[in-house]
Amino acid sequence: MGSVVIGISDMTVVKGGNSIITYALGSCVGIALYDDVRKIAGLAHVLMPSSRDVRDANINVMKYVDTAVPELVTRMEKAGSAVYSLIAKIAGGAQMFSLSGASSMLNIGERNIAMARETLQKMHIRIVAQDVGENYGRTVEIFADTGIYRIKAIAKGVKDI
């Protein structure tokens, strides 16, 4: 049993008694997928909402919600899961800096949350729990044996969803 640490614009999949942890979700969103039957968990720490505006053919698919979610599903399937058995839990998407009077286009956290919801819906993956928005950072960990998504935030404590 072990814990795998992932960074920004990164993802991985674990089975059984293992977990995945990522630190410092600010405006980034942590998208966790879980297969309760097979005890397989996946987590992506995603930085930006959409790859559509990027002209680089060599983009990091783990950096954008719209490309990271399909890639995470592919990795879950390679680990033995089936897309129809996946559920999602999301966290993060905070507005870390005051943007009074600014366009919502500048609120990356809000846009990340919206794109996560849209992409998961398009893939027919139900979001069963979420801890999103607000103005504080989070550390998240998904446990493959239980599907618990543990969220830790300074001054907010620990919450399992």
mmCIF file of C-alpha atoms in Angstrom:
data_model
loop_
_atom_site.group_PDB
_atom_site.id
_atom_site.type_symbol
_atom_site.label_atom_id
_atom_site.label_comp_id
_atom_site.label_asym_id
_atom_site.label_seq_id
_atom_site.Cartn_x
_atom_site.Cartn_y
_atom_site.Cartn_z
ATOM 1 C CA MET A 1 0.000 0.000 0.000
ATOM 2 C CA GLY A 2 1.328 3.369 -0.957
ATOM 3 C CA SER A 3 0.534 6.899 -1.869
ATOM 4 C CA VAL A 4 1.476 8.252 -5.298
ATOM 5 C CA VAL A 5 2.094 12.001 -5.521
ATOM 6 C CA ILE A 6 1.193 13.861 -8.713
ATOM 7 C CA GLY A 7 1.992 17.440 -9.646
ATOM 8 C CA ILE A 8 0.323 20.136 -11.691
ATOM 9 C CA SER A 9 -0.710 18.999 -15.187
ATOM 10 C CA ASP A 10 -0.239 15.393 -14.146
ATOM 11 C CA MET A 11 -2.381 12.296 -13.586
ATOM 12 C CA THR A 12 -2.171 8.668 -12.602
ATOM 13 C CA VAL A 13 -4.273 5.602 -11.825
ATOM 14 C CA VAL A 14 -3.929 3.221 -8.850
ATOM 15 C CA LYS A 15 -5.611 0.036 -7.633
ATOM 16 C CA GLY A 16 -6.414 -1.674 -4.357
ATOM 17 C CA GLY A 17 -4.891 -0.254 -1.194
ATOM 18 C CA ASN A 18 -3.096 2.620 -2.894
ATOM 19 C CA SER A 19 -3.952 6.312 -3.041
ATOM 20 C CA ILE A 20 -3.111 9.351 -5.151
ATOM 21 C CA ILE A 21 -2.403 12.750 -3.613
ATOM 22 C CA THR A 22 -1.836 16.182 -5.098
ATOM 23 C CA TYR A 23 -0.988 19.395 -3.308
ATOM 24 C CA ALA A 24 -1.916 23.035 -3.706
ATOM 25 C CA LEU A 25 -5.048 23.037 -5.840
ATOM 26 C CA GLY A 26 -5.792 26.731 -6.176
ATOM 27 C CA SER A 27 -7.609 27.628 -9.383
ATOM 28 C CA CYS A 28 -6.615 24.176 -10.656
ATOM 29 C CA VAL A 29 -9.172 21.395 -10.420
ATOM 30 C CA GLY A 30 -8.576 17.903 -9.114
ATOM 31 C CA ILE A 31 -10.728 15.453 -11.054
ATOM 32 C CA ALA A 32 -10.992 12.048 -9.402
ATOM 33 C CA LEU A 33 -12.538 9.062 -11.163
ATOM 34 C CA TYR A 34 -13.462 5.924 -9.280
ATOM 35 C CA ASP A 35 -14.594 2.399 -10.135
ATOM 36 C CA ASP A 36 -16.128 0.903 -6.973
ATOM 37 C CA VAL A 37 -16.453 -2.612 -8.400
ATOM 38 C CA ARG A 38 -12.814 -2.947 -9.425
ATOM 39 C CA LYS A 39 -11.348 -0.615 -6.749
ATOM 40 C CA ILE A 40 -9.529 1.541 -9.300
ATOM 41 C CA ALA A 41 -8.972 5.272 -8.745
ATOM 42 C CA GLY A 42 -7.598 7.955 -11.023
ATOM 43 C CA LEU A 43 -6.727 11.574 -10.341
ATOM 44 C CA ALA A 44 -5.835 14.461 -12.642
ATOM 45 C CA HIS A 45 -4.489 17.824 -11.393
ATOM 46 C CA VAL A 46 -5.589 20.094 -14.228
ATOM 47 C CA LEU A 47 -4.358 23.652 -14.756
ATOM 48 C CA MET A 48 -6.514 25.170 -17.516
ATOM 49 C CA PRO A 49 -10.040 24.626 -18.871
ATOM 50 C CA SER A 50 -9.620 24.241 -22.622
ATOM 51 C CA SER A 51 -7.014 23.220 -25.171
ATOM 52 C CA ARG A 52 -9.087 24.732 -27.992
ATOM 53 C CA ASP A 53 -7.186 28.028 -27.976
ATOM 54 C CA VAL A 54 -3.757 26.399 -28.041
ATOM 55 C CA ARG A 55 -2.001 26.180 -31.375
ATOM 56 C CA ASP A 56 0.825 23.889 -30.241
ATOM 57 C CA ALA A 57 0.483 20.398 -31.703
ATOM 58 C CA ASN A 58 2.588 19.003 -28.851
ATOM 59 C CA ILE A 59 0.375 20.100 -25.983
ATOM 60 C CA ASN A 60 0.434 18.359 -22.632
ATOM 61 C CA VAL A 61 -3.040 16.755 -22.609
ATOM 62 C CA MET A 62 -2.911 16.621 -18.798
ATOM 63 C CA LYS A 63 -2.826 20.433 -18.616
ATOM 64 C CA TYR A 64 -6.370 21.024 -19.944
ATOM 65 C CA VAL A 65 -9.673 19.733 -18.580
ATOM 66 C CA ASP A 66 -11.109 18.965 -22.037
ATOM 67 C CA THR A 67 -8.177 16.699 -22.924
ATOM 68 C CA ALA A 68 -7.237 15.397 -19.456
ATOM 69 C CA VAL A 69 -10.607 13.793 -18.685
ATOM 70 C CA PRO A 70 -10.649 11.585 -21.825
ATOM 71 C CA GLU A 71 -7.001 10.647 -21.193
ATOM 72 C CA LEU A 72 -7.767 9.732 -17.566
ATOM 73 C CA VAL A 73 -10.707 7.587 -18.730
ATOM 74 C CA THR A 74 -8.403 5.821 -21.214
ATOM 75 C CA ARG A 75 -5.904 5.106 -18.438
ATOM 76 C CA MET A 76 -8.701 3.836 -16.164
ATOM 77 C CA GLU A 77 -9.839 1.483 -18.936
ATOM 78 C CA LYS A 78 -6.266 0.237 -19.473
ATOM 79 C CA ALA A 79 -6.161 -0.540 -15.732
ATOM 80 C CA GLY A 80 -9.283 -2.691 -16.115
ATOM 81 C CA SER A 81 -12.147 -0.291 -15.515
ATOM 82 C CA ALA A 82 -15.162 0.344 -17.742
ATOM 83 C CA VAL A 83 -16.378 3.870 -18.453
ATOM 84 C CA TYR A 84 -19.977 2.955 -17.552
ATOM 85 C CA SER A 85 -18.906 2.107 -13.993
ATOM 86 C CA LEU A 86 -17.006 5.344 -13.328
ATOM 87 C CA ILE A 87 -18.094 8.095 -10.979
ATOM 88 C CA ALA A 88 -16.397 11.457 -10.507
ATOM 89 C CA LYS A 89 -15.529 13.676 -7.577
ATOM 90 C CA ILE A 90 -14.071 17.127 -8.160
ATOM 91 C CA ALA A 91 -12.328 19.693 -5.973
ATOM 92 C CA GLY A 92 -10.557 23.011 -6.399
ATOM 93 C CA GLY A 93 -11.330 25.729 -8.879
ATOM 94 C CA ALA A 94 -10.841 28.471 -6.306
ATOM 95 C CA GLN A 95 -10.668 32.154 -7.066
ATOM 96 C CA MET A 96 -7.352 32.790 -5.362
ATOM 97 C CA PHE A 97 -7.127 36.507 -6.110
ATOM 98 C CA SER A 98 -9.677 39.296 -5.952
ATOM 99 C CA LEU A 99 -10.980 40.137 -9.421
ATOM 100 C CA SER A 100 -13.550 42.817 -8.632
ATOM 101 C CA GLY A 101 -14.936 44.289 -11.805
ATOM 102 C CA ALA A 102 -12.905 41.899 -13.924
ATOM 103 C CA SER A 103 -14.289 39.649 -16.612
ATOM 104 C CA SER A 104 -15.272 36.106 -15.643
ATOM 105 C CA MET A 105 -12.838 35.046 -18.385
ATOM 106 C CA LEU A 106 -10.094 35.894 -15.881
ATOM 107 C CA ASN A 107 -11.565 33.558 -13.259
ATOM 108 C CA ILE A 108 -9.720 30.408 -14.280
ATOM 109 C CA GLY A 109 -11.070 28.439 -11.308
ATOM 110 C CA GLU A 110 -14.682 29.060 -12.300
ATOM 111 C CA ARG A 111 -13.917 28.150 -15.916
ATOM 112 C CA ASN A 112 -12.103 24.971 -14.818
ATOM 113 C CA ILE A 113 -15.127 23.874 -12.769
ATOM 114 C CA ALA A 114 -17.520 24.567 -15.660
ATOM 115 C CA MET A 115 -15.355 22.661 -18.153
ATOM 116 C CA ALA A 116 -14.963 19.714 -15.752
ATOM 117 C CA ARG A 117 -18.733 19.467 -15.370
ATOM 118 C CA GLU A 118 -19.299 19.808 -19.125
ATOM 119 C CA THR A 119 -16.637 17.259 -20.119
ATOM 120 C CA LEU A 120 -17.756 14.674 -17.548
ATOM 121 C CA GLN A 121 -21.378 15.106 -18.633
ATOM 122 C CA LYS A 122 -20.436 14.592 -22.301
ATOM 123 C CA MET A 123 -18.690 11.353 -21.305
ATOM 124 C CA HIS A 124 -21.725 10.258 -19.234
ATOM 125 C CA ILE A 125 -19.727 10.219 -15.984
ATOM 126 C CA ARG A 126 -21.772 11.319 -13.000
ATOM 127 C CA ILE A 127 -20.283 13.751 -10.472
ATOM 128 C CA VAL A 128 -21.275 12.345 -7.072
ATOM 129 C CA ALA A 129 -19.427 14.833 -4.843
ATOM 130 C CA GLN A 130 -17.635 18.120 -5.132
ATOM 131 C CA ASP A 131 -15.847 20.747 -3.077
ATOM 132 C CA VAL A 132 -15.228 23.607 -5.488
ATOM 133 C CA GLY A 133 -14.912 27.355 -5.745
ATOM 134 C CA GLU A 134 -14.444 29.637 -2.744
ATOM 135 C CA ASN A 135 -11.083 31.379 -2.238
ATOM 136 C CA TYR A 136 -8.731 28.856 -0.651
ATOM 137 C CA GLY A 137 -6.345 26.145 -1.775
ATOM 138 C CA ARG A 138 -6.808 22.439 -1.220
ATOM 139 C CA THR A 139 -4.776 19.258 -1.002
ATOM 140 C CA VAL A 140 -6.681 16.196 -2.199
ATOM 141 C CA GLU A 141 -6.207 12.446 -1.958
ATOM 142 C CA ILE A 142 -8.274 9.622 -3.485
ATOM 143 C CA PHE A 143 -8.168 6.146 -1.914
ATOM 144 C CA ALA A 144 -8.599 3.213 -4.315
ATOM 145 C CA ASP A 145 -9.879 0.751 -1.727
ATOM 146 C CA THR A 146 -12.774 2.975 -0.564
ATOM 147 C CA GLY A 147 -13.248 5.747 -3.138
ATOM 148 C CA ILE A 148 -12.967 8.345 -0.384
ATOM 149 C CA TYR A 149 -11.781 11.691 -1.720
ATOM 150 C CA ARG A 150 -10.070 13.470 1.186
ATOM 151 C CA ILE A 151 -9.822 17.244 0.994
ATOM 152 C CA LYS A 152 -7.549 19.220 3.305
ATOM 153 C CA ALA A 153 -7.569 22.995 3.477
ATOM 154 C CA ILE A 154 -5.815 25.372 5.884
ATOM 155 C CA ALA A 155 -8.335 26.753 8.386
ATOM 156 C CA LYS A 156 -11.017 24.477 6.925
ATOM 157 C CA GLY A 157 -9.761 21.132 8.226
ATOM 158 C CA VAL A 158 -10.206 17.760 6.586
ATOM 159 C CA LYS A 159 -13.323 16.606 4.755
ATOM 160 C CA ASP A 160 -14.018 13.227 3.160
ATOM 161 C CA ILE A 161 -16.399 13.192 0.217
#
